[in-house]
PDB file of C-alpha atoms in Angstrom:
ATOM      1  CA  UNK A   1      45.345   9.919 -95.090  1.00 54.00           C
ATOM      2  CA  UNK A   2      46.472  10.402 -91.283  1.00 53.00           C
ATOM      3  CA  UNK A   3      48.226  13.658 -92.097  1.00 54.00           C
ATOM      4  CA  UNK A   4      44.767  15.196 -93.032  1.00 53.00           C
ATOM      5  CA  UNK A   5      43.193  15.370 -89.990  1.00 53.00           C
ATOM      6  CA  UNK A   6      46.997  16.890 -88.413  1.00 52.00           C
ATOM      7  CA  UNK A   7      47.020  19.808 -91.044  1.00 53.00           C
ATOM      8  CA  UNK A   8      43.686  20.563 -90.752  1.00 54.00           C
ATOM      9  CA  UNK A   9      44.311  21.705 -87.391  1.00 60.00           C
ATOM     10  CA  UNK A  10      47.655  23.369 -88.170  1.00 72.00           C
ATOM     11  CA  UNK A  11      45.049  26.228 -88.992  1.00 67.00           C
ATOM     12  CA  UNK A  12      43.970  28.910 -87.630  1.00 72.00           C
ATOM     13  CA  UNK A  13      40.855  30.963 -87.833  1.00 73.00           C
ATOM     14  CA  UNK A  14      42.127  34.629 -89.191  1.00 69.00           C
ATOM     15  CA  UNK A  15      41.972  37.207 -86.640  1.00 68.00           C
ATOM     16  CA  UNK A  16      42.463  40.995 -87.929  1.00 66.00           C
ATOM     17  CA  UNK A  17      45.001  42.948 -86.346  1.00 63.00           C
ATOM     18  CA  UNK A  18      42.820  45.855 -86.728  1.00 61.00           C
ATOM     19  CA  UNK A  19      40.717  44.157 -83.654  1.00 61.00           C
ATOM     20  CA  UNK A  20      43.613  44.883 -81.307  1.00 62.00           C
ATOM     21  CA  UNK A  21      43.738  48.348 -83.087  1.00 57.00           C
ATOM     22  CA  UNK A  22      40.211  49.805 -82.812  1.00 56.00           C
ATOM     23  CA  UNK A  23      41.402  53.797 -83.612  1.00 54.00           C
ATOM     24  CA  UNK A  24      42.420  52.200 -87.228  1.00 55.00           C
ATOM     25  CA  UNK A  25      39.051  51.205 -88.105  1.00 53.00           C
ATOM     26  CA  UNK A  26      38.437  54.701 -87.185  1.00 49.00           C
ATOM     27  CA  UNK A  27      36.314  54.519 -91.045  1.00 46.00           C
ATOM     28  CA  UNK A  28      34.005  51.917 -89.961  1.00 43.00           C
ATOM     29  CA  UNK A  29      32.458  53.812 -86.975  1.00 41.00           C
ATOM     30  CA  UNK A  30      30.243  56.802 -86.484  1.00 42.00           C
ATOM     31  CA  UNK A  31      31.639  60.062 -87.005  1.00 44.00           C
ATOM     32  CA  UNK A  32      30.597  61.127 -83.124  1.00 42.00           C
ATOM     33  CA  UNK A  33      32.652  57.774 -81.516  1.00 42.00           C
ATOM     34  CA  UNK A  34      35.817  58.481 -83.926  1.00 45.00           C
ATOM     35  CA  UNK A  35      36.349  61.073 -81.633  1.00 49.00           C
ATOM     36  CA  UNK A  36      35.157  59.886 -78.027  1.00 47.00           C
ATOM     37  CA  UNK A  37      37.549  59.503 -75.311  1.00 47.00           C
ATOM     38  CA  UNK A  38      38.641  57.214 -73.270  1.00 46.00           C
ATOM     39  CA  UNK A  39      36.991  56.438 -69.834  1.00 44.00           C
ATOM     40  CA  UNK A  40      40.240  57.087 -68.256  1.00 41.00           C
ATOM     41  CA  UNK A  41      40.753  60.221 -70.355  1.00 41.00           C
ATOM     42  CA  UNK A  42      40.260  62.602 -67.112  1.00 42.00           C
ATOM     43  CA  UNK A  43      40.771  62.188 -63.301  1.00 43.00           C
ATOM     44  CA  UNK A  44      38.721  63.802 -61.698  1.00 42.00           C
ATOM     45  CA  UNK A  45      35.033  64.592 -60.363  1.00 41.00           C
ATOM     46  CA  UNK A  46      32.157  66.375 -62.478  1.00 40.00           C
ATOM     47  CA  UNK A  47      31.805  68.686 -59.338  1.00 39.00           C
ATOM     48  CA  UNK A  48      35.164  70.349 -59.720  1.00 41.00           C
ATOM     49  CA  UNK A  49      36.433  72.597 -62.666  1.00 49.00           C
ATOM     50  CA  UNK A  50      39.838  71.845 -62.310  1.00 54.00           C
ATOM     51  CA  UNK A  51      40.186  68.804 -64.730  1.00 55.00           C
ATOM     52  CA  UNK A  52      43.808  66.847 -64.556  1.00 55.00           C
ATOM     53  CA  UNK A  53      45.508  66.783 -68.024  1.00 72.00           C
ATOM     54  CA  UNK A  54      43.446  65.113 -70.715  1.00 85.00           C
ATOM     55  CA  UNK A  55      45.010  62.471 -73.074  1.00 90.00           C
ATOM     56  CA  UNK A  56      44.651  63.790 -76.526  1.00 93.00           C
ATOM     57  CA  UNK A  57      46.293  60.843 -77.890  1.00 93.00           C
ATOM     58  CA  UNK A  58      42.747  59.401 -79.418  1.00 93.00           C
ATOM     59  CA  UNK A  59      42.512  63.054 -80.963  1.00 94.00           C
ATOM     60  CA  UNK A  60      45.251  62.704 -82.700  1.00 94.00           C
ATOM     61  CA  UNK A  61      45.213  59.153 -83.829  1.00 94.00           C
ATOM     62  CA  UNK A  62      41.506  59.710 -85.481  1.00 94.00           C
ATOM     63  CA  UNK A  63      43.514  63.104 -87.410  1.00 94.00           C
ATOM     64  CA  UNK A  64      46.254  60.458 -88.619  1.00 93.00           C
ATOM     65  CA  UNK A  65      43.750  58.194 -89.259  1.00 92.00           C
ATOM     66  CA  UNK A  66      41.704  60.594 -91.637  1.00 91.00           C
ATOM     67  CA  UNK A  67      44.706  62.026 -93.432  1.00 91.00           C
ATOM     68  CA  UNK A  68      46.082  58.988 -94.453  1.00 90.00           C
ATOM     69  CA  UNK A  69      42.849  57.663 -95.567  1.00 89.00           C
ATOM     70  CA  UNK A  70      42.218  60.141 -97.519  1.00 87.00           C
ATOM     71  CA  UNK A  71      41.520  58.185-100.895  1.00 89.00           C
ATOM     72  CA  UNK A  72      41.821  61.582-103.149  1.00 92.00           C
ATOM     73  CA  UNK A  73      45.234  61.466-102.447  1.00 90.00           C
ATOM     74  CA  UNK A  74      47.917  59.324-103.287  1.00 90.00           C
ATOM     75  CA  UNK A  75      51.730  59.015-100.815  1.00 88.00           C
ATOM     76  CA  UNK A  76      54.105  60.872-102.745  1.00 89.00           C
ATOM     77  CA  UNK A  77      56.157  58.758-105.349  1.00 89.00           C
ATOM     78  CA  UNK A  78      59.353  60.291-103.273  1.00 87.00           C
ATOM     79  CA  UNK A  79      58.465  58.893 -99.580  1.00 84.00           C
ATOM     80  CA  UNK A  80      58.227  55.400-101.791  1.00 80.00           C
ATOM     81  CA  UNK A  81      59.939  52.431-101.663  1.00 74.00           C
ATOM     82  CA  UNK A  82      63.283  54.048-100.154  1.00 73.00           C
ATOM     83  CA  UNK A  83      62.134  55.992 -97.292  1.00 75.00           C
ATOM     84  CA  UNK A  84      63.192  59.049 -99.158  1.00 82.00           C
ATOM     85  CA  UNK A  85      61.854  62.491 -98.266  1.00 84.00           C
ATOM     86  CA  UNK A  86      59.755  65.092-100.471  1.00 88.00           C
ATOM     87  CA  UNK A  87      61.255  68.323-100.771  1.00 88.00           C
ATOM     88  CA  UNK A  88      58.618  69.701-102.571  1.00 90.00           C
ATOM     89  CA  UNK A  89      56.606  72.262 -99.629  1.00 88.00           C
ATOM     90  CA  UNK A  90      53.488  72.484-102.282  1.00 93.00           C
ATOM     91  CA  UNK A  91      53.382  68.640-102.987  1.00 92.00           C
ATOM     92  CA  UNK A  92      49.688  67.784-101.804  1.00 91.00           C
ATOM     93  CA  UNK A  93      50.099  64.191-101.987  1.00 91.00           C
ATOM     94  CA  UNK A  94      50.294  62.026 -98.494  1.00 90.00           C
ATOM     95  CA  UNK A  95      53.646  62.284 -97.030  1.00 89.00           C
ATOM     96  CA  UNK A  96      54.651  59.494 -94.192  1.00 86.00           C
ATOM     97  CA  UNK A  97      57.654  61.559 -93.212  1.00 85.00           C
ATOM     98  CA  UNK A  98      55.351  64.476 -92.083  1.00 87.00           C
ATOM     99  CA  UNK A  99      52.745  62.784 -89.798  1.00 89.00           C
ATOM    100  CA  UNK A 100      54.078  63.796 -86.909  1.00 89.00           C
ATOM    101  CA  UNK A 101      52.667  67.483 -88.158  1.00 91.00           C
ATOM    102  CA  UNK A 102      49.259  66.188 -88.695  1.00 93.00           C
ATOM    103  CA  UNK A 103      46.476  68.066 -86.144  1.00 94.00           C
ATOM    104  CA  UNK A 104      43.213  67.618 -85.848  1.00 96.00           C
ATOM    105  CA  UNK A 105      41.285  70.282 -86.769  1.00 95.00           C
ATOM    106  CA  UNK A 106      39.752  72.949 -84.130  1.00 95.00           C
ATOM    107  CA  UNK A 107      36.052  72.043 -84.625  1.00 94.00           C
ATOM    108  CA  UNK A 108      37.467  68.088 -84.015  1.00 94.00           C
ATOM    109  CA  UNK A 109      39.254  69.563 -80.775  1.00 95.00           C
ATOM    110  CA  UNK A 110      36.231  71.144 -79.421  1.00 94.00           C
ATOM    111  CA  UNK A 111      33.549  68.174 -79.781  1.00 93.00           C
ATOM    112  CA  UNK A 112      36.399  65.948 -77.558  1.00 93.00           C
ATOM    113  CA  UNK A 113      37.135  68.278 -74.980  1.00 93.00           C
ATOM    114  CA  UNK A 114      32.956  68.789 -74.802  1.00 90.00           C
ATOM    115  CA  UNK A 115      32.721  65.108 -74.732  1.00 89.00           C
ATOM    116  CA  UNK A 116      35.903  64.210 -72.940  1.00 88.00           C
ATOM    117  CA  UNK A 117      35.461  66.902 -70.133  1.00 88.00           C
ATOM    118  CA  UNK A 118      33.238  66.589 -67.256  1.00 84.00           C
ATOM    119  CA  UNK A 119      31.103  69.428 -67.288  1.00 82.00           C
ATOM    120  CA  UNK A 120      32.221  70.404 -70.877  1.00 84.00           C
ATOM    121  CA  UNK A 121      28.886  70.084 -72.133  1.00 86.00           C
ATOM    122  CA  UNK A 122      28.140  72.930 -70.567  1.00 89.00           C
ATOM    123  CA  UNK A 123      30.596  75.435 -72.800  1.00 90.00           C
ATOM    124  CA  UNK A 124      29.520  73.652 -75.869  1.00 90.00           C
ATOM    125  CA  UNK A 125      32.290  73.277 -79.158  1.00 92.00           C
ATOM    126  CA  UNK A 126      31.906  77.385 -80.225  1.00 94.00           C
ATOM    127  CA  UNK A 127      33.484  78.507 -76.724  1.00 94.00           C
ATOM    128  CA  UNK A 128      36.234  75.698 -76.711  1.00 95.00           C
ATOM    129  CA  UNK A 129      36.654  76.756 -80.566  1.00 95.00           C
ATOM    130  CA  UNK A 130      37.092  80.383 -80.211  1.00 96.00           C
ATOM    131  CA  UNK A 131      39.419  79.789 -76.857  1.00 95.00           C
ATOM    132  CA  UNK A 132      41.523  77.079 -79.119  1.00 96.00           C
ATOM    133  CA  UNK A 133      41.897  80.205 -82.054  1.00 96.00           C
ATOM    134  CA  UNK A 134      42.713  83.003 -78.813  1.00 96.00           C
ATOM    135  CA  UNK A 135      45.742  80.350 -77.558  1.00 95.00           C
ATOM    136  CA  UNK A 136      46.548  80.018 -81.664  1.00 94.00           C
ATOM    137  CA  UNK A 137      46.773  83.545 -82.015  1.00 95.00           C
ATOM    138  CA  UNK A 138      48.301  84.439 -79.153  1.00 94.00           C
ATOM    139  CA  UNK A 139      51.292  81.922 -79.986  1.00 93.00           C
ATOM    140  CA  UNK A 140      51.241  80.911 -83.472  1.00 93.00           C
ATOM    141  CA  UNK A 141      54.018  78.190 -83.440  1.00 94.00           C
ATOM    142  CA  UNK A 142      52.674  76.690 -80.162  1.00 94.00           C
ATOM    143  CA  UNK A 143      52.387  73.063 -79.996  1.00 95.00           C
ATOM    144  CA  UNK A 144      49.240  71.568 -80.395  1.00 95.00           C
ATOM    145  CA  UNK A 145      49.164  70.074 -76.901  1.00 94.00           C
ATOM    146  CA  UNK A 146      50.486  73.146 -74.993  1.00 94.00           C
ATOM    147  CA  UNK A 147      47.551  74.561 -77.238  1.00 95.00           C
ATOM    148  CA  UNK A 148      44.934  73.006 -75.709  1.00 95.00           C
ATOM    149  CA  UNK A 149      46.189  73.195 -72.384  1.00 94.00           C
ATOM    150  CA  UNK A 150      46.318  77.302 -72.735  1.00 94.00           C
ATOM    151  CA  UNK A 151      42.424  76.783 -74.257  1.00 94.00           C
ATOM    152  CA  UNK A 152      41.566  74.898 -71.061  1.00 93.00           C
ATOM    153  CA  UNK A 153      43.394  77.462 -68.699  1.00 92.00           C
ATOM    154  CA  UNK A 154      41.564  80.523 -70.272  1.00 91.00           C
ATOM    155  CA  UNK A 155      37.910  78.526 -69.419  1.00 91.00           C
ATOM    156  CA  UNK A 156      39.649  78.391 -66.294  1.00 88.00           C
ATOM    157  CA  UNK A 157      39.761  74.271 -66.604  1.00 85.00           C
ATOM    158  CA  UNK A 158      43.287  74.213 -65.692  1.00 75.00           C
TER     159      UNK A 158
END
């Protein structure tokens, strides 16, 4: 009857590993503060237009984040359990290998540069959206990153 008390406080009380991981409980939040950045996100003063380069890494986490909880969609049978690969470029299933190539979407883009941006209130999500489709169109296969960053330089942000 001694050993009870020990093994009663052998245990601990659960804590989630989502709590260290707020961006994966990116479902549980607001639609608006899935996608707000950072305080750190940009150096910088509201009085200059210049901004420093913005961290676009809570952008992206929030697009993983939605694709993969997508619960229409299964992960493709091939991905599973081996680590194989889908060769299949019309599958429409959820494919782990390819998540690197997930973006979030324009409209996404715009409302966290607008919120992310000192002063980006100001252009509002339809002139970051239309300068995010010029930098598309002018370079179709550029990175999503270098993207933004041509967006941002033809506001004159950068």
């Amino acid at each position: 009857m001694s050993q009870e008390p020990e093994q009663a406080s052998a245990f601990e009380t659960y804590r989630s590993l989502l709590d260290r991981h707020p961006l994966l409980r990116v479902r549980s939040r607001p639609e608006s503060s899935s996608l707000a950045p950072p305080s750190s996100a940009v150096n910088g003063s509201s009085s200059t237009t210049q901004v420093a380069d913005i961290d676009l890494r809570p952008l992206k986490q929030a697009a993983i984040m939605t694709y993969l909880s997508d619960n229409t969609r299964q992960i493709c049978q091939y991905e599973l359990p081996g680590g194989g690969e889908c060769r299949d470029k019309n599958c429409e299933n959820v494919h782990l290998s390819r998540l690197s190539a997930v973006e979030p979407s324009d409209e996404d883009t715009a409302q966290y540069l607008c919120s992310s941006l000192p002063g980006g209130q100001r252009y509002g999500v339809k002139v970051f959206m239309k300068a995010l489709d010029v930098a598309r169109l002018s370079q179709p296969t550029m990175p999503f990153d270098a993207r933004v960053q041509e967006a941002l330089s033809r506001l004159g942000l950068r």
